[in-house]
PDB file of C-alpha atoms and ligand atoms in Angstrom:
ATOM      1  CA  LEU A   1       1.707  -4.510  33.807  1.00 70.00           C
ATOM      2  CA  PRO A   2       3.921  -6.120  36.149  1.00 67.00           C
ATOM      3  CA  LEU A   3       5.619  -3.008  37.213  1.00 70.00           C
ATOM      4  CA  GLU A   4       5.450  -3.206  41.187  1.00 64.00           C
ATOM      5  CA  MET A   5       7.983  -5.410  40.131  1.00 64.00           C
ATOM      6  CA  LEU A   6      10.664  -3.165  38.630  1.00 68.00           C
ATOM      7  CA  GLN A   7      12.342  -1.859  42.456  1.00 63.00           C
ATOM      8  CA  SER A   8      12.921  -5.461  43.610  1.00 63.00           C
ATOM      9  CA  ALA A   9      13.626  -6.978  40.592  1.00 63.00           C
ATOM     10  CA  GLY A  10      17.678  -8.040  39.943  1.00 65.00           C
ATOM     11  CA  THR A  11      20.211  -5.893  39.740  1.00 70.00           C
ATOM     12  CA  GLY A  12      21.122  -3.083  36.700  1.00 78.00           C
ATOM     13  CA  PRO A  13      19.472   0.271  36.198  1.00 85.00           C
ATOM     14  CA  LEU A  14      15.508   0.978  36.285  1.00 86.00           C
ATOM     15  CA  TYR A  15      14.800   2.016  32.893  1.00 88.00           C
ATOM     16  CA  VAL A  16      16.903  -1.026  31.540  1.00 88.00           C
ATOM     17  CA  LYS A  17      14.532  -3.082  33.547  1.00 87.00           C
ATOM     18  CA  LEU A  18      11.160  -0.892  32.502  1.00 90.00           C
ATOM     19  CA  ARG A  19      12.350  -1.260  28.814  1.00 90.00           C
ATOM     20  CA  GLN A  20      12.842  -4.931  29.134  1.00 88.00           C
ATOM     21  CA  THR A  21       9.630  -5.276  30.866  1.00 89.00           C
ATOM     22  CA  LEU A  22       7.470  -3.212  28.180  1.00 91.00           C
ATOM     23  CA  GLU A  23       9.507  -4.616  25.675  1.00 88.00           C
ATOM     24  CA  GLU A  24       8.239  -8.287  26.992  1.00 87.00           C
ATOM     25  CA  ALA A  25       4.299  -7.045  27.124  1.00 88.00           C
ATOM     26  CA  ILE A  26       4.806  -5.987  23.520  1.00 85.00           C
ATOM     27  CA  ARG A  27       6.170  -9.217  22.299  1.00 82.00           C
ATOM     28  CA  SER A  28       3.757 -11.516  24.289  1.00 85.00           C
ATOM     29  CA  GLY A  29       0.605  -9.212  22.979  1.00 83.00           C
ATOM     30  CA  ARG A  30      -0.452  -8.109  26.171  1.00 87.00           C
ATOM     31  CA  LEU A  31       0.173  -4.201  24.862  1.00 88.00           C
ATOM     32  CA  GLY A  32      -1.425  -5.033  21.694  1.00 84.00           C
ATOM     33  CA  GLN A  33      -0.263  -3.228  17.870  1.00 81.00           C
ATOM     34  CA  GLY A  34      -1.998  -0.174  17.786  1.00 81.00           C
ATOM     35  CA  ASP A  35      -2.210   0.480  21.386  1.00 88.00           C
ATOM     36  CA  ALA A  36      -1.643   3.619  23.668  1.00 91.00           C
ATOM     37  CA  LEU A  37       1.098   3.219  26.338  1.00 92.00           C
ATOM     38  CA  PRO A  38      -0.602   5.234  29.507  1.00 91.00           C
ATOM     39  CA  PRO A  39       1.105   8.676  29.733  1.00 91.00           C
ATOM     40  CA  GLU A  40       4.596   8.887  31.585  1.00 91.00           C
ATOM     41  CA  ARG A  41       3.514  10.187  34.258  1.00 93.00           C
ATOM     42  CA  ASP A  42       1.170   7.182  35.382  1.00 91.00           C
ATOM     43  CA  LEU A  43       3.964   4.876  34.794  1.00 90.00           C
ATOM     44  CA  ALA A  44       6.075   6.671  36.552  1.00 90.00           C
ATOM     45  CA  GLU A  45       3.763   6.912  39.337  1.00 89.00           C
ATOM     46  CA  TYR A  46       2.640   3.497  39.945  1.00 85.00           C
ATOM     47  CA  ALA A  47       6.222   2.050  39.117  1.00 83.00           C
ATOM     48  CA  ASN A  48       7.377   4.683  42.073  1.00 85.00           C
ATOM     49  CA  ILE A  49      10.582   5.379  39.813  1.00 88.00           C
ATOM     50  CA  SER A  50      11.008   9.079  38.055  1.00 92.00           C
ATOM     51  CA  ARG A  51      10.025  10.400  34.988  1.00 94.00           C
ATOM     52  CA  VAL A  52      13.404  10.417  33.486  1.00 95.00           C
ATOM     53  CA  THR A  53      13.531   6.938  34.131  1.00 92.00           C
ATOM     54  CA  VAL A  54      10.341   6.010  32.386  1.00 94.00           C
ATOM     55  CA  ARG A  55      11.395   8.569  29.094  1.00 95.00           C
ATOM     56  CA  LYS A  56      14.464   6.934  28.629  1.00 94.00           C
ATOM     57  CA  ALA A  57      13.250   3.673  28.532  1.00 93.00           C
ATOM     58  CA  VAL A  58      10.769   5.119  26.269  1.00 93.00           C
ATOM     59  CA  ASP A  59      12.775   6.754  24.213  1.00 91.00           C
ATOM     60  CA  ASP A  60      14.857   3.349  23.600  1.00 89.00           C
ATOM     61  CA  LEU A  61      11.664   2.050  22.360  1.00 89.00           C
ATOM     62  CA  VAL A  62      11.153   3.996  19.879  1.00 84.00           C
ATOM     63  CA  LYS A  63      14.519   4.066  18.838  1.00 80.00           C
ATOM     64  CA  ASP A  64      14.122   0.024  18.629  1.00 78.00           C
ATOM     65  CA  GLY A  65      11.123   0.985  16.332  1.00 76.00           C
ATOM     66  CA  LEU A  66       8.415  -1.095  18.774  1.00 81.00           C
ATOM     67  CA  LEU A  67       7.390   2.401  19.995  1.00 86.00           C
ATOM     68  CA  VAL A  68       6.183   5.599  18.194  1.00 82.00           C
ATOM     69  CA  ARG A  69       5.440   9.093  20.035  1.00 83.00           C
ATOM     70  CA  ARG A  70       2.624  11.207  18.124  1.00 79.00           C
ATOM     71  CA  GLN A  71       2.363  15.005  18.529  1.00 76.00           C
ATOM     72  CA  GLY A  72      -0.454  15.596  20.827  1.00 80.00           C
ATOM     73  CA  SER A  73      -1.802  11.931  21.467  1.00 82.00           C
ATOM     74  CA  GLY A  74       0.755   9.867  22.982  1.00 87.00           C
ATOM     75  CA  THR A  75       3.050   6.954  22.291  1.00 91.00           C
ATOM     76  CA  PHE A  76       1.756   3.924  20.991  1.00 88.00           C
ATOM     77  CA  VAL A  77       2.888   0.350  20.319  1.00 88.00           C
ATOM     78  CA  VAL A  78       3.744   0.295  16.200  1.00 81.00           C
ATOM     79  CA  LYS A  79       1.664  -1.482  14.040  1.00 73.00           C
ATOM     80  CA  PRO A  80       3.418  -2.823  11.153  1.00 67.00           C
ATOM     81  CA  VAL A  81       2.025  -2.097   7.794  1.00 69.00           C
ATOM     82  CA  SER A  82       0.012  -5.331   6.564  1.00 70.00           C
ATOM     83  CA  ARG A  83       0.489  -6.602   4.374  1.00 75.00           C
ATOM     84  CA  VAL A  84      -1.464  -7.125   0.678  1.00 77.00           C
ATOM     85  CA  GLN A  85      -1.476 -10.552  -0.932  1.00 77.00           C
ATOM     86  CA  GLN A  86      -2.156 -11.084  -4.797  1.00 77.00           C
ATOM     87  CA  ARG A  87      -2.480 -14.083  -6.899  1.00 78.00           C
ATOM     88  CA  LEU A  88      -0.558 -13.694  -9.499  1.00 77.00           C
ATOM     89  CA  THR A  89      -2.331 -15.429 -12.380  1.00 78.00           C
ATOM     90  CA  ARG A  90      -6.082 -13.739 -12.050  1.00 84.00           C
ATOM     91  CA  LEU A  91      -7.378 -10.735 -14.641  1.00 90.00           C
ATOM     92  CA  THR A  92      -9.061  -8.915 -11.584  1.00 91.00           C
ATOM     93  CA  SER A  93      -9.175  -5.693 -11.140  1.00 94.00           C
ATOM     94  CA  PHE A  94      -7.819  -2.977  -8.288  1.00 93.00           C
ATOM     95  CA  THR A  95     -11.319  -2.276  -7.527  1.00 94.00           C
ATOM     96  CA  GLU A  96     -12.001  -6.543  -6.808  1.00 91.00           C
ATOM     97  CA  ASP A  97      -8.751  -7.288  -5.713  1.00 86.00           C
ATOM     98  CA  MET A  98      -9.401  -4.640  -2.378  1.00 86.00           C
ATOM     99  CA  VAL A  99     -13.100  -5.539  -2.079  1.00 85.00           C
ATOM    100  CA  ARG A 100     -12.241  -9.414  -1.555  1.00 79.00           C
ATOM    101  CA  ARG A 101      -9.929  -8.561   1.361  1.00 80.00           C
ATOM    102  CA  GLY A 102     -12.548  -6.178   3.216  1.00 80.00           C
ATOM    103  CA  LEU A 103     -10.440  -3.174   2.328  1.00 85.00           C
ATOM    104  CA  LYS A 104     -12.634   0.407   0.850  1.00 89.00           C
ATOM    105  CA  THR A 105     -10.735   1.549  -1.969  1.00 92.00           C
ATOM    106  CA  ARG A 106     -10.834   4.895  -3.271  1.00 94.00           C
ATOM    107  CA  SER A 107      -8.881   6.928  -6.020  1.00 95.00           C
ATOM    108  CA  GLU A 108      -7.436  10.165  -6.530  1.00 96.00           C
ATOM    109  CA  TRP A 109      -7.163  11.658 -10.034  1.00 97.00           C
ATOM    110  CA  LEU A 110      -4.012  12.537 -11.523  1.00 97.00           C
ATOM    111  CA  GLU A 111      -5.125  12.396 -15.172  1.00 97.00           C
ATOM    112  CA  ARG A 112      -8.566  11.450 -16.840  1.00 97.00           C
ATOM    113  CA  GLY A 113      -8.992  12.401 -20.282  1.00 98.00           C
ATOM    114  CA  LEU A 114      -8.705  11.673 -23.877  1.00 98.00           C
ATOM    115  CA  PHE A 115      -5.069  12.731 -25.672  1.00 98.00           C
ATOM    116  CA  HIS A 116      -3.038  11.891 -28.855  1.00 98.00           C
ATOM    117  CA  PRO A 117      -0.520   8.826 -27.977  1.00 98.00           C
ATOM    118  CA  SER A 118       2.514   9.244 -27.246  1.00 97.00           C
ATOM    119  CA  PRO A 119       5.224   6.976 -29.452  1.00 97.00           C
ATOM    120  CA  GLU A 120       5.443   4.995 -26.797  1.00 96.00           C
ATOM    121  CA  GLU A 121       1.056   4.182 -26.431  1.00 97.00           C
ATOM    122  CA  MET A 122       1.480   4.432 -30.609  1.00 97.00           C
ATOM    123  CA  MET A 123       3.757   1.486 -29.939  1.00 97.00           C
ATOM    124  CA  MET A 124       1.959  -0.684 -27.071  1.00 97.00           C
ATOM    125  CA  LEU A 125      -1.530   0.194 -27.983  1.00 97.00           C
ATOM    126  CA  GLY A 126      -1.289  -0.334 -31.809  1.00 96.00           C
ATOM    127  CA  VAL A 127      -3.053   3.556 -32.745  1.00 97.00           C
ATOM    128  CA  LYS A 128      -1.536   6.044 -35.085  1.00 97.00           C
ATOM    129  CA  ALA A 129      -0.330   9.405 -34.419  1.00 97.00           C
ATOM    130  CA  ASP A 130      -3.663  11.222 -35.167  1.00 97.00           C
ATOM    131  CA  ALA A 131      -5.716   8.933 -33.042  1.00 97.00           C
ATOM    132  CA  TYR A 132      -7.029   9.413 -29.488  1.00 98.00           C
ATOM    133  CA  VAL A 133      -6.128   7.213 -26.397  1.00 98.00           C
ATOM    134  CA  ALA A 134      -7.895   7.702 -22.653  1.00 98.00           C
ATOM    135  CA  ARG A 135      -5.623   7.973 -20.434  1.00 98.00           C
ATOM    136  CA  LEU A 136      -6.424   7.124 -16.339  1.00 98.00           C
ATOM    137  CA  GLY A 137      -3.990   8.290 -13.843  1.00 98.00           C
ATOM    138  CA  ARG A 138      -4.954   7.868 -10.448  1.00 98.00           C
ATOM    139  CA  LEU A 139      -3.199   7.540  -6.668  1.00 97.00           C
ATOM    140  CA  ARG A 140      -4.980   4.192  -5.124  1.00 97.00           C
ATOM    141  CA  ILE A 141      -5.810   4.155  -2.123  1.00 94.00           C
ATOM    142  CA  ALA A 142      -6.907   0.838   0.580  1.00 90.00           C
ATOM    143  CA  ASP A 143      -8.809   1.696   3.483  1.00 86.00           C
ATOM    144  CA  ASP A 144      -6.876   5.065   3.433  1.00 85.00           C
ATOM    145  CA  MET A 145      -3.317   3.955   2.953  1.00 89.00           C
ATOM    146  CA  PRO A 146      -2.094   5.170  -0.090  1.00 93.00           C
ATOM    147  CA  LEU A 147      -0.971   1.544  -1.958  1.00 94.00           C
ATOM    148  CA  ALA A 148      -0.168   2.358  -5.642  1.00 96.00           C
ATOM    149  CA  ILE A 149       0.166   5.032  -8.291  1.00 98.00           C
ATOM    150  CA  GLU A 150      -1.277   3.782 -11.735  1.00 98.00           C
ATOM    151  CA  ARG A 151      -1.328   5.364 -15.138  1.00 98.00           C
ATOM    152  CA  ALA A 152      -3.946   3.740 -17.458  1.00 98.00           C
ATOM    153  CA  SER A 153      -3.522   4.101 -21.174  1.00 98.00           C
ATOM    154  CA  LEU A 154      -6.796   2.853 -23.391  1.00 98.00           C
ATOM    155  CA  VAL A 155      -7.681   2.520 -26.936  1.00 98.00           C
ATOM    156  CA  ALA A 156     -10.328   5.278 -26.662  1.00 97.00           C
ATOM    157  CA  GLU A 157     -12.699   3.521 -29.034  1.00 97.00           C
ATOM    158  CA  PHE A 158     -13.251   1.521 -25.975  1.00 97.00           C
ATOM    159  CA  LEU A 159     -13.556   4.356 -23.974  1.00 97.00           C
ATOM    160  CA  PRO A 160     -14.741   6.847 -25.555  1.00 97.00           C
ATOM    161  CA  ASP A 161     -15.634   9.518 -22.370  1.00 97.00           C
ATOM    162  CA  PRO A 162     -13.210   8.753 -19.587  1.00 97.00           C
ATOM    163  CA  ALA A 163     -14.842  10.836 -17.131  1.00 97.00           C
ATOM    164  CA  SER A 164     -17.374   7.737 -17.026  1.00 96.00           C
ATOM    165  CA  VAL A 165     -15.193   6.177 -14.906  1.00 97.00           C
ATOM    166  CA  THR A 166     -15.674   7.372 -11.764  1.00 93.00           C
ATOM    167  CA  SER A 167     -14.379   4.152  -9.460  1.00 92.00           C
ATOM    168  CA  SER A 168     -13.738   1.001 -11.724  1.00 96.00           C
ATOM    169  CA  LEU A 169     -12.190   0.917 -14.962  1.00 97.00           C
ATOM    170  CA  TYR A 170     -12.736  -2.863 -15.570  1.00 97.00           C
ATOM    171  CA  ALA A 171     -16.507  -2.667 -13.534  1.00 96.00           C
ATOM    172  CA  GLU A 172     -17.305   0.529 -16.705  1.00 97.00           C
ATOM    173  CA  LEU A 173     -15.785  -2.054 -19.592  1.00 97.00           C
ATOM    174  CA  ASP A 174     -17.892  -5.029 -18.322  1.00 96.00           C
ATOM    175  CA  LYS A 175     -21.265  -2.390 -18.989  1.00 96.00           C
ATOM    176  CA  THR A 176     -20.218  -2.128 -22.808  1.00 95.00           C
ATOM    177  CA  ASN A 177     -18.743  -5.840 -22.968  1.00 95.00           C
ATOM    178  CA  SER A 178     -15.269  -4.517 -23.525  1.00 96.00           C
ATOM    179  CA  ARG A 179     -13.839  -5.878 -20.542  1.00 96.00           C
ATOM    180  CA  PRO A 180     -10.114  -7.522 -21.110  1.00 96.00           C
ATOM    181  CA  VAL A 181      -9.886 -11.240 -20.665  1.00 94.00           C
ATOM    182  CA  ARG A 182      -6.267 -11.727 -21.150  1.00 95.00           C
ATOM    183  CA  ALA A 183      -3.179  -9.916 -20.506  1.00 95.00           C
ATOM    184  CA  ILE A 184       0.607  -9.977 -20.090  1.00 94.00           C
ATOM    185  CA  GLN A 185       1.990  -8.251 -16.911  1.00 92.00           C
ATOM    186  CA  ARG A 186       5.757  -7.842 -15.866  1.00 94.00           C
ATOM    187  CA  ILE A 187       6.644  -7.057 -12.528  1.00 94.00           C
ATOM    188  CA  SER A 188      10.041  -5.514 -11.761  1.00 95.00           C
ATOM    189  CA  ALA A 189      12.268  -4.067  -8.818  1.00 96.00           C
ATOM    190  CA  SER A 190      12.003   0.185  -8.793  1.00 96.00           C
ATOM    191  CA  ASN A 191      13.122   2.254  -5.564  1.00 96.00           C
ATOM    192  CA  LEU A 192      10.477   4.810  -5.226  1.00 96.00           C
ATOM    193  CA  LYS A 193      11.329   8.662  -6.208  1.00 95.00           C
ATOM    194  CA  ASN A 194       9.425  11.663  -5.756  1.00 95.00           C
ATOM    195  CA  PRO A 195       6.968  13.012  -6.385  1.00 95.00           C
ATOM    196  CA  ASP A 196       5.502   8.894  -6.121  1.00 95.00           C
ATOM    197  CA  ALA A 197       7.525   8.482  -3.222  1.00 93.00           C
ATOM    198  CA  ALA A 198       5.969  11.147  -1.334  1.00 93.00           C
ATOM    199  CA  MET A 199       2.669  10.428  -2.875  1.00 94.00           C
ATOM    200  CA  LEU A 200       2.829   7.128  -1.505  1.00 93.00           C
ATOM    201  CA  GLY A 201       4.103   8.845   1.852  1.00 90.00           C
ATOM    202  CA  VAL A 202       7.031   6.795   2.026  1.00 89.00           C
ATOM    203  CA  SER A 203      10.788   8.162   1.861  1.00 89.00           C
ATOM    204  CA  PRO A 204      12.584   8.395  -1.875  1.00 91.00           C
ATOM    205  CA  GLY A 205      14.686   5.824  -2.190  1.00 93.00           C
ATOM    206  CA  ALA A 206      12.031   2.987  -0.458  1.00 93.00           C
ATOM    207  CA  ALA A 207      11.404  -0.113  -2.559  1.00 95.00           C
ATOM    208  CA  GLY A 208       8.648  -0.607  -5.097  1.00 96.00           C
ATOM    209  CA  LEU A 209       7.082  -2.982  -7.327  1.00 95.00           C
ATOM    210  CA  SER A 210       6.418  -1.915 -11.571  1.00 96.00           C
ATOM    211  CA  ILE A 211       3.712  -3.311 -12.901  1.00 95.00           C
ATOM    212  CA  GLU A 212       3.260  -3.395 -16.442  1.00 96.00           C
ATOM    213  CA  ARG A 213      -0.164  -4.235 -17.938  1.00 96.00           C
ATOM    214  CA  VAL A 214      -1.139  -5.220 -21.370  1.00 97.00           C
ATOM    215  CA  SER A 215      -4.752  -6.468 -21.753  1.00 97.00           C
ATOM    216  CA  TYR A 216      -6.199  -7.666 -24.455  1.00 96.00           C
ATOM    217  CA  LEU A 217      -9.991  -8.241 -25.777  1.00 96.00           C
ATOM    218  CA  ALA A 218     -10.982 -11.848 -26.444  1.00 93.00           C
ATOM    219  CA  SER A 219     -11.123 -10.619 -30.151  1.00 94.00           C
ATOM    220  CA  GLY A 220      -7.140 -10.484 -29.506  1.00 94.00           C
ATOM    221  CA  ARG A 221      -7.007  -6.641 -30.121  1.00 96.00           C
ATOM    222  CA  VAL A 222      -5.053  -4.834 -27.677  1.00 97.00           C
ATOM    223  CA  ILE A 223      -7.362  -2.546 -25.112  1.00 98.00           C
ATOM    224  CA  GLU A 224      -5.196  -1.424 -22.353  1.00 98.00           C
ATOM    225  CA  PHE A 225      -1.390  -0.488 -21.067  1.00 98.00           C
ATOM    226  CA  THR A 226      -0.718   0.268 -17.338  1.00 98.00           C
ATOM    227  CA  ARG A 227       2.264   1.172 -15.944  1.00 97.00           C
ATOM    228  CA  SER A 228       1.715   1.102 -11.990  1.00 97.00           C
ATOM    229  CA  VAL A 229       4.085   1.462  -8.922  1.00 97.00           C
ATOM    230  CA  TYR A 230       3.070  -0.165  -5.953  1.00 95.00           C
ATOM    231  CA  ARG A 231       4.607   0.539  -2.292  1.00 94.00           C
ATOM    232  CA  GLY A 232       6.975  -2.615  -1.903  1.00 92.00           C
ATOM    233  CA  ASP A 233       6.259  -2.800   1.952  1.00 88.00           C
ATOM    234  CA  ALA A 234       2.576  -3.753   1.222  1.00 87.00           C
ATOM    235  CA  TYR A 235       2.012  -5.477  -1.754  1.00 84.00           C
ATOM    236  CA  ASP A 236       2.812  -9.194  -2.151  1.00 82.00           C
ATOM    237  CA  PHE A 237       2.509 -11.069  -5.293  1.00 80.00           C
ATOM    238  CA  VAL A 238       2.040 -15.092  -4.207  1.00 78.00           C
ATOM    239  CA  ALA A 239       2.009 -17.875  -7.224  1.00 76.00           C
ATOM    240  CA  GLU A 240       0.550 -21.459  -6.744  1.00 76.00           C
ATOM    241  CA  LEU A 241       3.672 -23.364  -8.681  1.00 79.00           C
ATOM    242  CA  THR A 242       3.006 -27.204  -9.588  1.00 81.00           C
ATOM    243  CA  LEU A 243       5.486 -29.826 -10.966  1.00 86.00           C
ATOM    244  CA  ALA A 244       6.145 -29.522 -14.790  1.00 79.00           C
ATOM    245  CA  GLU A 245       5.289 -32.532 -16.434  1.00 72.00           C
TER     246      GLU A 245
HETATM  247  C1  GLP B   1      -5.290  -2.841 -12.112  1.00 66.48           C
HETATM  248  C2  GLP B   1      -4.685  -3.205 -13.202  1.00 66.48           C
HETATM  249  C3  GLP B   1      -5.008  -1.911 -14.078  1.00 66.48           C
HETATM  250  C4  GLP B   1      -6.368  -2.277 -14.401  1.00 66.48           C
HETATM  251  C5  GLP B   1      -6.930  -1.557 -13.055  1.00 66.48           C
HETATM  252  C6  GLP B   1      -8.486  -1.617 -12.919  1.00 66.48           C
HETATM  253  O1  GLP B   1      -4.965  -2.107 -10.844  1.00 66.48           O
HETATM  254  N1  GLP B   1      -3.145  -3.443 -12.866  1.00 66.48           N
HETATM  255  O2  GLP B   1      -4.226  -2.265 -15.407  1.00 66.48           O
HETATM  256  O3  GLP B   1      -6.026  -1.013 -15.176  1.00 66.48           O
HETATM  257  O4  GLP B   1      -6.546  -2.626 -12.190  1.00 66.48           O
HETATM  258  O5  GLP B   1      -9.032  -1.522 -11.862  1.00 66.48           O
HETATM  259  P1  GLP B   1     -10.486  -0.567 -11.664  1.00 66.48           P
HETATM  260  O6  GLP B   1     -11.451  -1.305 -12.325  1.00 66.48           O
HETATM  261  O7  GLP B   1     -10.655  -1.250 -10.068  1.00 66.48           O
HETATM  262  O8  GLP B   1     -10.289   0.317 -11.701  1.00 66.48           O
END
């Protein structure tokens, strides 16, 4: 950082000049995303200015969202959440989507077992009240970032032992040739409320994408009804559009 220049460069308060120098370094990438800022003490000494001046400049950049202070470990250049892009027209599983991007996935289980269906499940899955449905509720995590909360209900006939699903549901269904081949998916905007917001690590009211999927087997039978909510700041759907004939 060209801090030696501060004392001589132009007029105006020193902290403003320092702020501009740091801002320039961040925008140009000389201070990269996630990099630690040198300790304020060192900056002050090196630029021959007071620590109060350094603190003021850093405070400004924290307020602007360019830097973040982490208790006990220092000040860092903010790293924006990387967004996951998902093609709109492929019937893939969460695990496949993430693996293709080189992200490591895991889930925290919220629910996993056989239950009698709710009225909604009866309607969506076409099952009777005395039948069973397999419910899989998961917080889905990609590279340690909670990305979605997903609640899947399946006709129990196709997943008689929900505990057999340890990582990928679709991989498990593949084993018995009951992986869905077609699905209707609905995506709508939502605001995340607690407890979902807290589980996803965002503030209540943050933007979310609600996704409902109804999946069918090759025979035409419904097998799955899933409701999920994705973090709006981390997930994009991308569609290829072609000119209508
Ligand atoms: C996606 C779909 C869900 C489906 C899930 C299976 O997230 N929205 O409807 O149940 O993939 O994922 P996996 O095989 O990783 O458990």
